[in-house]
Each structure stands twice: as C-alpha cells, then as structure tokens.
mmCIF file of C-alpha atoms in Angstrom:
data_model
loop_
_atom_site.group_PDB
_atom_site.id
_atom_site.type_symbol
_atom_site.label_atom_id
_atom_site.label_comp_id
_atom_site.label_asym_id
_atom_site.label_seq_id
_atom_site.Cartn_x
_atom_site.Cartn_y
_atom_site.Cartn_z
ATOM 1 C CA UNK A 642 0.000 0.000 0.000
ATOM 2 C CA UNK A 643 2.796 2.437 0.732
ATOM 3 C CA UNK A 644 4.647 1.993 -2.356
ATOM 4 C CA UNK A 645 0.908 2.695 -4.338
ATOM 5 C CA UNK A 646 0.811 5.793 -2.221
ATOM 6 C CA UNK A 647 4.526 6.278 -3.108
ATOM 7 C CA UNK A 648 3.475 5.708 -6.670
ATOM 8 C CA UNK A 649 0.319 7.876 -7.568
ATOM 9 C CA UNK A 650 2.016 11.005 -5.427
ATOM 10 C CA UNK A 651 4.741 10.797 -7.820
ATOM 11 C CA UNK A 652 2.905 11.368 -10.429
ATOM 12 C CA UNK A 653 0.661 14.291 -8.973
ATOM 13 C CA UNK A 654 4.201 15.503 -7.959
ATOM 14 C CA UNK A 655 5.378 15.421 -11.627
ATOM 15 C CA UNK A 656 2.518 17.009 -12.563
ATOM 16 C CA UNK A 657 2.877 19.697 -10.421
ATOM 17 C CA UNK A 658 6.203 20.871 -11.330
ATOM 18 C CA UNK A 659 5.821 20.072 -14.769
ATOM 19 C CA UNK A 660 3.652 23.361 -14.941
ATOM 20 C CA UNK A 661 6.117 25.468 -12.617
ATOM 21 C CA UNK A 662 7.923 28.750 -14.606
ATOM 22 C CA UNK A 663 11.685 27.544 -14.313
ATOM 23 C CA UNK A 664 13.411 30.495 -12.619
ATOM 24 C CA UNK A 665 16.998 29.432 -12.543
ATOM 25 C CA UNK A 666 19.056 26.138 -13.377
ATOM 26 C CA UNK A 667 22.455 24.444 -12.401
ATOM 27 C CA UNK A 668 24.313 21.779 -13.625
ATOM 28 C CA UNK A 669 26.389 19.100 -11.864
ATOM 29 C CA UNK A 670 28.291 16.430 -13.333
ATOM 30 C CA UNK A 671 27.655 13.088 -11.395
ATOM 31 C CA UNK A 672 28.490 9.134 -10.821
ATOM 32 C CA UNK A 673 24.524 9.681 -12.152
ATOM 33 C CA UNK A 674 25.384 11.630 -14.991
ATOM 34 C CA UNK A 675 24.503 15.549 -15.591
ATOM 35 C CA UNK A 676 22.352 16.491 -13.195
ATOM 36 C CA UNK A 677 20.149 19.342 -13.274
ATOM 37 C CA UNK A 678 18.994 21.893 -10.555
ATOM 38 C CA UNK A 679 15.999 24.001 -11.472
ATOM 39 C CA UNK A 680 14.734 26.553 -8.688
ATOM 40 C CA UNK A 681 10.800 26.161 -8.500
ATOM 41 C CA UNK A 682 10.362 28.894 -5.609
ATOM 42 C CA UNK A 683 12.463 31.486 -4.244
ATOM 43 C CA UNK A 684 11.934 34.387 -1.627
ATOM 44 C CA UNK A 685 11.717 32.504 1.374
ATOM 45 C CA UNK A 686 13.187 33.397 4.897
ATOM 46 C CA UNK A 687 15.770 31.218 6.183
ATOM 47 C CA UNK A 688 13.376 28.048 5.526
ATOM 48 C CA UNK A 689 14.241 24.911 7.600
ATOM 49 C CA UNK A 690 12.312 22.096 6.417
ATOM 50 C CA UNK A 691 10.031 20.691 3.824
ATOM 51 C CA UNK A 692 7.445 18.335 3.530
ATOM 52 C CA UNK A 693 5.533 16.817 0.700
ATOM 53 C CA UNK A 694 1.850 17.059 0.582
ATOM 54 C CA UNK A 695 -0.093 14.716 -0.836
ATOM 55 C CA UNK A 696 -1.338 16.826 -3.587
ATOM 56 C CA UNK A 697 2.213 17.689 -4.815
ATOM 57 C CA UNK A 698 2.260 20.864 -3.027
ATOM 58 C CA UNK A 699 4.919 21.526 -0.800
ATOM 59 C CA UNK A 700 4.831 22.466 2.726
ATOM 60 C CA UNK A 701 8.012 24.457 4.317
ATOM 61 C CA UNK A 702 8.971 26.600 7.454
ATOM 62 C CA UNK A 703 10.618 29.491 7.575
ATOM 63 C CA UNK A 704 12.450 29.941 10.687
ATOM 64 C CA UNK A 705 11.643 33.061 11.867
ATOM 65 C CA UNK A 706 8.021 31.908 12.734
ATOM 66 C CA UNK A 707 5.770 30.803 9.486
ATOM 67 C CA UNK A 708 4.568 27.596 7.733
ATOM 68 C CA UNK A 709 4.004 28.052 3.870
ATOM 69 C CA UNK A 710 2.466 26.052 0.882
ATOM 70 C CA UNK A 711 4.356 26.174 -2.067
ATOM 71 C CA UNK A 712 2.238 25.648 -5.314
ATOM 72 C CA UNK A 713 3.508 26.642 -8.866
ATOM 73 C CA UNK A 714 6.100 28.177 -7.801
ATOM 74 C CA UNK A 715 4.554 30.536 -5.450
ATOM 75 C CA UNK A 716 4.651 30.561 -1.614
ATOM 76 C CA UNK A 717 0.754 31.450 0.294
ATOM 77 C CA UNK A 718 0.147 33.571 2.867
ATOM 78 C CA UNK A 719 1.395 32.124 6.180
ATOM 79 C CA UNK A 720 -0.787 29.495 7.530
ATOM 80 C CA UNK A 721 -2.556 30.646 10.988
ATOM 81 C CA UNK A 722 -1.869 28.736 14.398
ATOM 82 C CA UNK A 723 1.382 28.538 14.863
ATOM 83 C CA UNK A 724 2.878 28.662 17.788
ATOM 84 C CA UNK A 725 5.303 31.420 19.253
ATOM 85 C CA UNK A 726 8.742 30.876 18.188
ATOM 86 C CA UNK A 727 12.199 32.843 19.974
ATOM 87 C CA UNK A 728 13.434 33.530 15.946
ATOM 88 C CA UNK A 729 17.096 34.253 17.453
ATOM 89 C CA UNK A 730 20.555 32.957 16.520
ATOM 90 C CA UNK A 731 19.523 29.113 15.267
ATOM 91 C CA UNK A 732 16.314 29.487 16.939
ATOM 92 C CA UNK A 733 13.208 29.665 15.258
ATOM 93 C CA UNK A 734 10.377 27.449 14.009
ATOM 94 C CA UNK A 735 12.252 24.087 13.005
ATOM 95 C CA UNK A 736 11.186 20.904 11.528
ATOM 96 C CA UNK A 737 7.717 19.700 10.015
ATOM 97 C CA UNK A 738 6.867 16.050 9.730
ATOM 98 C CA UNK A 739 3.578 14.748 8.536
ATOM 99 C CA UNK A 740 1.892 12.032 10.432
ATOM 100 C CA UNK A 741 1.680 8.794 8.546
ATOM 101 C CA UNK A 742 -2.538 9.382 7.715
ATOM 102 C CA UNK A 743 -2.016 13.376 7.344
ATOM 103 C CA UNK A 744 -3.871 12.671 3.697
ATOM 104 C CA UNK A 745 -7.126 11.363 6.629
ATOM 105 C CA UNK A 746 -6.520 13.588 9.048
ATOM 106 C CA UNK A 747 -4.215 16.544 8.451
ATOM 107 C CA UNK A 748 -1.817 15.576 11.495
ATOM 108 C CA UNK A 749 1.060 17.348 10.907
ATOM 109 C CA UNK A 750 4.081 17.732 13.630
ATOM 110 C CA UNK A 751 6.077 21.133 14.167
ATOM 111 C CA UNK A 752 9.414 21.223 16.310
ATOM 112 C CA UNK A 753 10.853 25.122 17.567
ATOM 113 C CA UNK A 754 12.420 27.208 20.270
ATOM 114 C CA UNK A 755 10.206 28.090 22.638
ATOM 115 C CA UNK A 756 9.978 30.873 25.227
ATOM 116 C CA UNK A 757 9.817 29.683 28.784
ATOM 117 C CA UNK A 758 11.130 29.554 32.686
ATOM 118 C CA UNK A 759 14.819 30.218 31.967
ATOM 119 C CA UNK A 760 15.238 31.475 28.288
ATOM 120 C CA UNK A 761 14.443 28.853 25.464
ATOM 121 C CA UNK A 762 14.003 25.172 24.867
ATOM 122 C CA UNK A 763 12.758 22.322 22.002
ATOM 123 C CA UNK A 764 9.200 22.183 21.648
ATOM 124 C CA UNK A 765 6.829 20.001 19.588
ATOM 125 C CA UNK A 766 3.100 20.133 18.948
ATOM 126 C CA UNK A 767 0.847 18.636 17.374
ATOM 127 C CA UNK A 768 -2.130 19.860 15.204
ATOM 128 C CA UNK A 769 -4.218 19.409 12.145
ATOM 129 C CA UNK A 770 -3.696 21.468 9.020
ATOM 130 C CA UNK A 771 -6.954 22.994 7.588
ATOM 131 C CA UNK A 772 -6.115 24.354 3.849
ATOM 132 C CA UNK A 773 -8.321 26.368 1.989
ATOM 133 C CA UNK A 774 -6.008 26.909 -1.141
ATOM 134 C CA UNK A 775 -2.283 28.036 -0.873
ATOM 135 C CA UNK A 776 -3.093 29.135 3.163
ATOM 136 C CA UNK A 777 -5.050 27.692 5.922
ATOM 137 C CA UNK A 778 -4.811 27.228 9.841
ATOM 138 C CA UNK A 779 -3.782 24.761 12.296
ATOM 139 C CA UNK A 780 -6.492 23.941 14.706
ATOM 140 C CA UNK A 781 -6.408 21.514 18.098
ATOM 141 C CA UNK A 782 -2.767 22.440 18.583
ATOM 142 C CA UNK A 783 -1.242 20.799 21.389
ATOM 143 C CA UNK A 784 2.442 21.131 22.651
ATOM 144 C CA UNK A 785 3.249 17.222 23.416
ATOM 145 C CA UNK A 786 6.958 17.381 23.951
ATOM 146 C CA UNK A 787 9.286 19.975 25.512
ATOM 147 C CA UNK A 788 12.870 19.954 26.693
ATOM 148 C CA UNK A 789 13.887 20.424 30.387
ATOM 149 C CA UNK A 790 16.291 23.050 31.665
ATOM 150 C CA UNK A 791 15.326 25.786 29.005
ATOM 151 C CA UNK A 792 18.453 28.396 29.185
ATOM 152 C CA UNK A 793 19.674 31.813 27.346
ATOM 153 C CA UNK A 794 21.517 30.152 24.472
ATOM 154 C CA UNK A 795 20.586 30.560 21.350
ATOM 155 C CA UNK A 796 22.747 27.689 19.660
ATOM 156 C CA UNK A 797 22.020 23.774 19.125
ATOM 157 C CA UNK A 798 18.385 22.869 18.891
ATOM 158 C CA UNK A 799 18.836 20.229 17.075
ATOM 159 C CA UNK A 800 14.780 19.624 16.378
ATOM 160 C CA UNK A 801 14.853 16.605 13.042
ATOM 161 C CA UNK A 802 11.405 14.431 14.083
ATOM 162 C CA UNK A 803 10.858 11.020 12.465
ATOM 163 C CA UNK A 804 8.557 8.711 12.550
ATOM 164 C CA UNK A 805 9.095 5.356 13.602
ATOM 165 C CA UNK A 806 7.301 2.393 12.123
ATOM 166 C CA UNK A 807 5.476 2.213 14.955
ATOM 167 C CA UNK A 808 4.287 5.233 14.995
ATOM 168 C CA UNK A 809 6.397 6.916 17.910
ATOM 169 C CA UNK A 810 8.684 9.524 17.107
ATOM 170 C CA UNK A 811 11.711 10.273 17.325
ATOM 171 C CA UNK A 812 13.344 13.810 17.571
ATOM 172 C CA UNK A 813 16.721 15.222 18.032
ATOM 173 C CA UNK A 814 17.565 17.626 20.695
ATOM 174 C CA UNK A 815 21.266 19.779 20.520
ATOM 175 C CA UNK A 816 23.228 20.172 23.708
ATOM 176 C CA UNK A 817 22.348 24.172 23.383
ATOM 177 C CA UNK A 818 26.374 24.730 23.254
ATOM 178 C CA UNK A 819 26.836 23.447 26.534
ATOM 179 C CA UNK A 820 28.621 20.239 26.143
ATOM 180 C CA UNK A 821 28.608 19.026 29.261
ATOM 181 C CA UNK A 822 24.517 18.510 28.991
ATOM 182 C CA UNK A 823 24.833 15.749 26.708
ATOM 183 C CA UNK A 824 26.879 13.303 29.273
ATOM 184 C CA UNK A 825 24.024 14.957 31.797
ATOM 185 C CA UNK A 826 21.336 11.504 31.810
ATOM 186 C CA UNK A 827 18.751 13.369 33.714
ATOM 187 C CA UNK A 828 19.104 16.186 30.981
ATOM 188 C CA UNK A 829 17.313 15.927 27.720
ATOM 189 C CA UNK A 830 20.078 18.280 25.942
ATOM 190 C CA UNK A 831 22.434 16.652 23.555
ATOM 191 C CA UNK A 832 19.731 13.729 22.900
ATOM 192 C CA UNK A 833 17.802 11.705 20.864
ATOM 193 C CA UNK A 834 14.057 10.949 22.629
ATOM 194 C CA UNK A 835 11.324 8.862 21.262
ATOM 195 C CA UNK A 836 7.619 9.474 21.973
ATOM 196 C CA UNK A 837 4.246 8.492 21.442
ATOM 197 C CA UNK A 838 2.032 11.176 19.109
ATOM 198 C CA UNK A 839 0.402 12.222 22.208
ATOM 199 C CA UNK A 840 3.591 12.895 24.039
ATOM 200 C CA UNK A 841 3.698 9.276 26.465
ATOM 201 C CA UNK A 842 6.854 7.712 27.133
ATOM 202 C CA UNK A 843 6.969 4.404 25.266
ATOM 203 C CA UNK A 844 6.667 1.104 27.205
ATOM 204 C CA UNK A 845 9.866 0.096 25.348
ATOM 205 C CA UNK A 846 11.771 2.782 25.584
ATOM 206 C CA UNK A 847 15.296 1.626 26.915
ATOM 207 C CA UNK A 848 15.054 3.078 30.697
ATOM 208 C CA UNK A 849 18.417 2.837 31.448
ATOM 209 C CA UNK A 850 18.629 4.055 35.349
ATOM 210 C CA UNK A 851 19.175 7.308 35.871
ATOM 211 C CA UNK A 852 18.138 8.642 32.425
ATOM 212 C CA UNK A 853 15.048 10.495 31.604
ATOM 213 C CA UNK A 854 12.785 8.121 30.626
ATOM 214 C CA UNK A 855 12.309 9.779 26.896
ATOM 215 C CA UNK A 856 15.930 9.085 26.380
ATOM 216 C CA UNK A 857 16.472 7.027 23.205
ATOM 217 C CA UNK A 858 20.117 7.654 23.177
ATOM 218 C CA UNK A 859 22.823 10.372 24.903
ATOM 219 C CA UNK A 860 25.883 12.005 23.974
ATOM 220 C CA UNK A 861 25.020 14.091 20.812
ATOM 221 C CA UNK A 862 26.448 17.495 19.969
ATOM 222 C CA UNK A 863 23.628 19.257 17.297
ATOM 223 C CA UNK A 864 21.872 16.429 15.172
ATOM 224 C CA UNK A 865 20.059 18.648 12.632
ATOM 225 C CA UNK A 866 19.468 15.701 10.430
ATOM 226 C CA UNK A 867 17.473 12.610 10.742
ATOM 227 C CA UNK A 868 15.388 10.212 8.481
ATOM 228 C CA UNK A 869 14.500 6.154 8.923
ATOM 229 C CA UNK A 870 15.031 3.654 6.780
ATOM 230 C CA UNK A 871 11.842 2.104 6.261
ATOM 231 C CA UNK A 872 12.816 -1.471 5.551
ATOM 232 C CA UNK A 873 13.919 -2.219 9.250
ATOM 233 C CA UNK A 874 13.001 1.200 11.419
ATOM 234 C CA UNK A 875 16.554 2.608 12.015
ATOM 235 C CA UNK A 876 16.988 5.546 13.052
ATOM 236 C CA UNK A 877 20.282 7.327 11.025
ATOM 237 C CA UNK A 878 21.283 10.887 11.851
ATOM 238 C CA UNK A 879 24.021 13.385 11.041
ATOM 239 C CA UNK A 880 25.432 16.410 13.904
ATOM 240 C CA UNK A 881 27.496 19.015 13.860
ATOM 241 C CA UNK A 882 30.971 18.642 14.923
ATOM 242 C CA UNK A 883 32.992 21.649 16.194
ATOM 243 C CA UNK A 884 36.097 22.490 14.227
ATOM 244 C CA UNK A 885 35.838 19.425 12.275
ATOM 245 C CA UNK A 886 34.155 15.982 13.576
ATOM 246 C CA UNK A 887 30.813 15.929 11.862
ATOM 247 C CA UNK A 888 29.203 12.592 12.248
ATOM 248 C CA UNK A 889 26.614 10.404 10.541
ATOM 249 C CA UNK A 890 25.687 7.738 12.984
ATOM 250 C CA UNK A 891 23.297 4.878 13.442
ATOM 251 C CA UNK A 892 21.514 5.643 16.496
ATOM 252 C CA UNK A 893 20.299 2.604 18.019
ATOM 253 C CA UNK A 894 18.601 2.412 21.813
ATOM 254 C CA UNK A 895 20.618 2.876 25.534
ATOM 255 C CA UNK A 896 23.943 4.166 23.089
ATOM 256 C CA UNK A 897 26.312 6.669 24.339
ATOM 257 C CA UNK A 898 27.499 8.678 21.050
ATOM 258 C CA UNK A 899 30.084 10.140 22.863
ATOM 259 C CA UNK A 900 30.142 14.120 22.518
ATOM 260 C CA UNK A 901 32.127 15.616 24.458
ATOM 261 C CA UNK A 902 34.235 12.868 25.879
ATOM 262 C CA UNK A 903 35.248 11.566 22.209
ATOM 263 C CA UNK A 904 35.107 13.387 19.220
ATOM 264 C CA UNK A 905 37.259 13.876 15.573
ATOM 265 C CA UNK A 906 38.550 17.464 15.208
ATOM 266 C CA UNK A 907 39.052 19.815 17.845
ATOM 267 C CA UNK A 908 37.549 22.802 19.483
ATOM 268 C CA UNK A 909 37.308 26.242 17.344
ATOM 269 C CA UNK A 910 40.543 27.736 19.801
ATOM 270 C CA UNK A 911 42.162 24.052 18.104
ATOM 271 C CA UNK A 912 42.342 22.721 21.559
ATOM 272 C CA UNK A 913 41.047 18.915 21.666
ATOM 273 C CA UNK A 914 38.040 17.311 22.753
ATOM 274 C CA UNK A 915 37.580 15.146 25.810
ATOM 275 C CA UNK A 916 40.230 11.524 25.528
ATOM 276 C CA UNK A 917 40.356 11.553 21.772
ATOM 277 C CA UNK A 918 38.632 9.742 18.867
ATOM 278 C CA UNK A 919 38.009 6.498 20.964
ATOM 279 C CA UNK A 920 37.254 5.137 24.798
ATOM 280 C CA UNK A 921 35.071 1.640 25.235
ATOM 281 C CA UNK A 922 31.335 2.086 25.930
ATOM 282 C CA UNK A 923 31.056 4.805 23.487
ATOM 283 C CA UNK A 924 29.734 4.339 20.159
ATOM 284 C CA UNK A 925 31.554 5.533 16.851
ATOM 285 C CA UNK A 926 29.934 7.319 14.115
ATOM 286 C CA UNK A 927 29.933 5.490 10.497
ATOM 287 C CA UNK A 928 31.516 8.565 9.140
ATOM 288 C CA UNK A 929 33.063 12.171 9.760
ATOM 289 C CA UNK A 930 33.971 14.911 7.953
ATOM 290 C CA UNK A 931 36.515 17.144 8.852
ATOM 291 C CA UNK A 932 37.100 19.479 8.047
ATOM 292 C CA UNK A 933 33.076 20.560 9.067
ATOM 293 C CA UNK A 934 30.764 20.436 6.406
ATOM 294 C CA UNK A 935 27.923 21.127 8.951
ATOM 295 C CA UNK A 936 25.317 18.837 7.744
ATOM 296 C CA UNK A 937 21.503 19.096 7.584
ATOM 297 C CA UNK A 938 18.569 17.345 6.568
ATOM 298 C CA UNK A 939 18.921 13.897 5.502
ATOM 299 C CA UNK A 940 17.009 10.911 3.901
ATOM 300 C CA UNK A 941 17.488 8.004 2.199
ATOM 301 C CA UNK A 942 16.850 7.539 -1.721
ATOM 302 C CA UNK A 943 14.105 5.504 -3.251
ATOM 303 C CA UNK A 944 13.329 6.341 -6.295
ATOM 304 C CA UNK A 945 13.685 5.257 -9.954
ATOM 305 C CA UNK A 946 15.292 8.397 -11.384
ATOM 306 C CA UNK A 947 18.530 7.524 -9.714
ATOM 307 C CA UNK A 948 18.579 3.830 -9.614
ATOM 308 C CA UNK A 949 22.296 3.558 -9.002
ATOM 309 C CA UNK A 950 21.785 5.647 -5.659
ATOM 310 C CA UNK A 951 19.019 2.891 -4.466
ATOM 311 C CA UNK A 952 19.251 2.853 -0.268
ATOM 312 C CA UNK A 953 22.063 5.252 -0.167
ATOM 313 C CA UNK A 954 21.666 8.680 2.144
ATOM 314 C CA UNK A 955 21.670 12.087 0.711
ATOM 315 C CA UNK A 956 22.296 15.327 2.905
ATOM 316 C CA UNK A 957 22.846 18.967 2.945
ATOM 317 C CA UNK A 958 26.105 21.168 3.913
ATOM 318 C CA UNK A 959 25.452 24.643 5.788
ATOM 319 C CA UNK A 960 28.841 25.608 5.557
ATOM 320 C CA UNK A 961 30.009 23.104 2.860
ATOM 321 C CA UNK A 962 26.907 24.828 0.424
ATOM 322 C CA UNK A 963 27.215 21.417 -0.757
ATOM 323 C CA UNK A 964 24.550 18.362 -1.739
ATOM 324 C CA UNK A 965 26.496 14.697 -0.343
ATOM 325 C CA UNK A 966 25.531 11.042 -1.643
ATOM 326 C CA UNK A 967 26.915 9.141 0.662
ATOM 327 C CA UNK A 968 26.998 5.153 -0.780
ATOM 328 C CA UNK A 969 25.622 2.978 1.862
ATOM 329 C CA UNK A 970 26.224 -0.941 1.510
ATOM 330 C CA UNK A 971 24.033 -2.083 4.510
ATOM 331 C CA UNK A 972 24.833 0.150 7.369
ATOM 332 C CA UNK A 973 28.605 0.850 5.943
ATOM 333 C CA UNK A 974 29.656 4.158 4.131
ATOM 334 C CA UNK A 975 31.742 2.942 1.830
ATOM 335 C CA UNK A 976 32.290 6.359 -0.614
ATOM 336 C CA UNK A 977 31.100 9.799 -0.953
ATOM 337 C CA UNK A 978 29.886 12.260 -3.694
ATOM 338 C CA UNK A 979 29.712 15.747 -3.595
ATOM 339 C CA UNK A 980 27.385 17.514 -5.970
ATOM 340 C CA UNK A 981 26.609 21.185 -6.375
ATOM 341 C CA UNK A 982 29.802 22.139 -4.291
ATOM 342 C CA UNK A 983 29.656 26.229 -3.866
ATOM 343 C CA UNK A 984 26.883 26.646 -6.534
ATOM 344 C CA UNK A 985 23.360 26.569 -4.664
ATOM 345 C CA UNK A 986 24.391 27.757 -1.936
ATOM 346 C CA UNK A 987 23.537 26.528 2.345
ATOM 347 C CA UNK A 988 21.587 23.573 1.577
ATOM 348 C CA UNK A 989 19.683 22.977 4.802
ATOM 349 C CA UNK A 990 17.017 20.015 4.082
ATOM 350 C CA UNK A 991 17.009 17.171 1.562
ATOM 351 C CA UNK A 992 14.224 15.298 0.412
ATOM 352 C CA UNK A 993 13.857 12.392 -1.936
ATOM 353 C CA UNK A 994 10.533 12.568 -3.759
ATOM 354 C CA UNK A 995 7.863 10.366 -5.030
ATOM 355 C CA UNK A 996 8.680 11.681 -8.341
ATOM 356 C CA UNK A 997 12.363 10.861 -7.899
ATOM 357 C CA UNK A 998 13.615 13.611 -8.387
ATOM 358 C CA UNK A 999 15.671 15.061 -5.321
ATOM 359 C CA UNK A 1000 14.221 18.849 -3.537
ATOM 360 C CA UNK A 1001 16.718 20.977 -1.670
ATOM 361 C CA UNK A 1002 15.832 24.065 0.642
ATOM 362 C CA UNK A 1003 18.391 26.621 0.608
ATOM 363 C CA UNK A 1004 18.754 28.520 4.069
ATOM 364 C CA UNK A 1005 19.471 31.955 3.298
ATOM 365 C CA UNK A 1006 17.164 35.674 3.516
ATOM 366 C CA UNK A 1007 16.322 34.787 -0.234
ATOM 367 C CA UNK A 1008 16.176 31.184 0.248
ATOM 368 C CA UNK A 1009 14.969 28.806 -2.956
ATOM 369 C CA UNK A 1010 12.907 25.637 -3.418
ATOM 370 C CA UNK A 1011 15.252 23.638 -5.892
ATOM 371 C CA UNK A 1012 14.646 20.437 -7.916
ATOM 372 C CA UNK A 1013 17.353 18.061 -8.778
ATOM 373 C CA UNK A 1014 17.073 15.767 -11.244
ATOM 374 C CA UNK A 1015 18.461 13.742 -14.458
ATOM 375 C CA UNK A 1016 19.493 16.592 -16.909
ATOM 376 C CA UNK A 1017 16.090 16.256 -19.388
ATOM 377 C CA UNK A 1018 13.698 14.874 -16.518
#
C-alpha cells in the first residue's frame, strides 16, 4: 500500500512541477550523470524544512516563525496557528513532519524554540492542518513534547522528528552549546528521545537508570538531520561537529554517542576534545567529515530516477553549500559524492521525492525551493 501511495504522489508531484515557470538552473556532473537543478520557488526566509503534501504541493517553514504552501512556484500567505517561536541565533520554528494518515486527518508535527522559565528550549506540537487553497490554519494544537532546563543560548536545537514504524517519534535535541549537557542523563540536551504522538513515554523505551525516561540515546552534539530507513526502522542521523568531527551515525537504543568525551577534530581555539577519537562504551559514528561540512537534513533515496543511488543517504552542507551522496552498503559508508559544491548555496534540508527527483531548501534571507534531477527529466 505504501509503495501505491509512493506511486500515484509521484505522479501528482510530476505534474505539479511540470507546470512550474523555471526560474533558474544548475548543472552538476555526477556518478549519475549531468544532473540538473531548477529553482521552482524562491523568496523565502531562512526556511528549515520541507514536507511533501499529498497533492504535490509543498509544505516548508521558515524559521523566523511561518509555515508556507508552495504551489507553482509561489509561496501562500502564512498558515494561521502557529505557535510562538524565539526567531534568534539558530532558533526559530524548526522541523515539520507529517503524520503517517495526514492525507485522513491533516496531522502534521512542528518542532521550535520556545519561550519559557529560563530562556528557550525544544518544543513540539501537534495539530491538524486545515487548507483552503495556498493558506489555511492549524487547529487543536497541542504542545506534546518539551525539553527540560530551558536556558539563554541561542545555539544547538537540534529539532529533526521522524517517525518510527510504529508510529512513535523520534526527535533530536542539541546540547544548546553546553557540552557538558549531553553526558548529563537526567538532561534531555544533547539527545535523541522517542515518543508516542500524544507525548507518552513508550513502554519500550530503553530506561536505562538514571536517564530520563524519553531518552532514546545520549551524547550528541547538534543532530540537525534525521530520516529512517523504512525497511527495518533505524533511526540514522548526522550532527554538527565543532572544528571538524561531523558525524553520521546509526543511532540505536541505551547508546552513548560520545560528545564531548570523544570526538574527531578539535575545538574552534584548536584545543582537543575530551580523551580523543576512541574510549570503550562509546559508540563511533559510520563517518566524519573534517574538516566541518555542517550537515543538515537527511534521507534516504528511493526512487527510480537515480537507480544507481538505491538505499544510499543524501544530505545537505550549511557551511560546505554542498549536496552529499553518501553510498551505503548495509549500514557501511563505503564512498562519498559531492554535488553542487559552492553553486546553490547553504543547503539545509534534503528530500527524496515520489517523483524521484531530489528537492533541496536553501537557508538563506532569499532562500529557494530547488529540484534536482536527471538533466532532461
């Protein structure tokens, strides 16, 4: 059933586009051939994430505080309900990740910094998108999730959520550039927690003693990307490293990912980080960059416009302004492509589409909506 759904949104998704005014194109050679980048939408504010809707429309946020549809290669008026945001440094309104029957029930999941006792934390709510064209409202909005120990930083949200299989969801939390918080197990900073929809605690979480009992796994720096692959529910993510060390790992349950008492690079003054790259009990990440690229968004390619990328994990660079394939043969990296490299700019979320084709959100005060695909397709 989910590859039908795949199917059919793929081609109201070609559709779509197929009657979008092409604003600008780049070209990339690739192990793919020459690829194509074609900008479909531009004037957005720092957007964050992206979501497709079921119709082919496209659903982003722009950090300092609004949700948008995209259609023909427009952006709508900001959609109504959303919740108050603390738009400073990376704060801001973050992630948004359908729920598996949004085409049912318009259940839709936002992530942001929130105002609070203390300064600012993570949030998440919940609530159900009402359109009425390119705009709409959310209605029965209900905060399910927030962070403890909100503080004055405005650095390391982190804020990817995924859905499990299951249902329960996962999202990633930064250590708000204070590193010791992520060794902290009674401190949801520098983690990875899984919830139910309605904000419970999972029987089957791992409740490890002395950790909060959301606590999937510990030790993360700023995991701004996150996506599952489907075939067996694992959870892969990619953080930020400091001057150098940026890690995609396989984040599994009770793990201890290290940050800060192992890491690869060094601190920004080049001092270095905790014991080194290694110490037993802590996990290692499947690969690094450094020097940083500062990687965000992240997801896995299915598709049939790319069939020599099958299962492997594409991601953005902030910093890098770069698009990465990264060739996964089961849960190895075993090579890595960079497309794009200095041309489109701070690439800040990634999605595969049911068309195939690849969409890219560029995070800048004029940021773009950009398809990649097959030069010709």
């Amino acid at each position: 059933m989910r590859d039908r759904i795949r199917l059919l949104l793929g081609v109201v998704l070609a559709s779509v586009v197929a009657g979008v005014p092409v604003m600008a194109q780049e070209t990339s050679q690739s192990s793919a051939g020459t690829l194509t980048a074609t900008t479909i939408a531009d004037g957005l504010e720092h957007p964050w994430a992206l979501s497709v809707l079921p119709d082919g429309r496209f659903l982003v946020t722009e950090r300092p505080g609004r949700l948008r549809v995209i259609a023909d290669g427009m952006a709508g008026e900001p959609i109504a309900g959303v919740p108050e945001v603390v738009a400073r440094g990376q704060g801001g309104l973050l992630d948004v990740t359908l729920a598996p029957d949004f085409a049912e029930t318009g259940q839709l999941f936002l992530s942001y910094a929130e105002p609070g006792e203390g300064g600012t934390g993570t949030a998440v709510m919940s609530a159900r998108l009402e359109l009425e064209g390119n705009s709409g409202r959310l209605v029965d909005q209900t905060v399910i999730f927030r962070m403890n120990n909100f503080d004055g930083s405005t650095r390391h949200f982190g804020s990817r959520i995924v859905v499990g299989n299951d249902g329960n969801l996962f999202v990633t939390l930064g250590e708000r550039g204070s590193e010791n918080r992520a060794q902290d197990p009674a401190d949801l900073a520098g983690g990875v927690v899984r919830i139910a929809p309605d904000g419970s605690v999972p029987e089957d979480n791992p409740q490890i003693d002395g950790w909060a009992p959301e606590f999937w796994s510990i030790g993360h720096r700023n995991p701004q990307g996150a996506t599952l692959r489907e075939s067996d529910g694992v959870l892969f993510a990619v953080e930020h490293g400091a001057r150098g060390g940026d890690e995609v790992n396989l984040v599994e349950a009770g793990k201890n990912y290290g940050w800060p008492e192992i890491a690869y690079g060094t601190n920004y003054d080049g001092s270095p980080i905790g014991v080194g790259e290694t110490q037993p009990g802590l996990e290692q990440p499947l690969h690094y960059w450094d020097p940083s690229i500062s990687p965000s968004g992240l997801d896995f390619y299915e598709g049939s416009l790319f069939p020599e990328w099958e299962g492997d994990l594409l991601l953005g660079g902030l910093s890098g302004t770069v698009l990465v394939r990264l060739d996964m043969d089961g849960d190895a990296v075993v090579d890595e492509e960079r497309l794009f490299q200095g041309v489109l700019g701070r690439i800040r979320d990634v999605k595969a589409g049911p068309d195939g084709a690849l969409y890219l959100i560029t995070d800048a005060g004029n940021g773009r909506l950009i398809r990649v695909a097959p030069e010709g397709s």
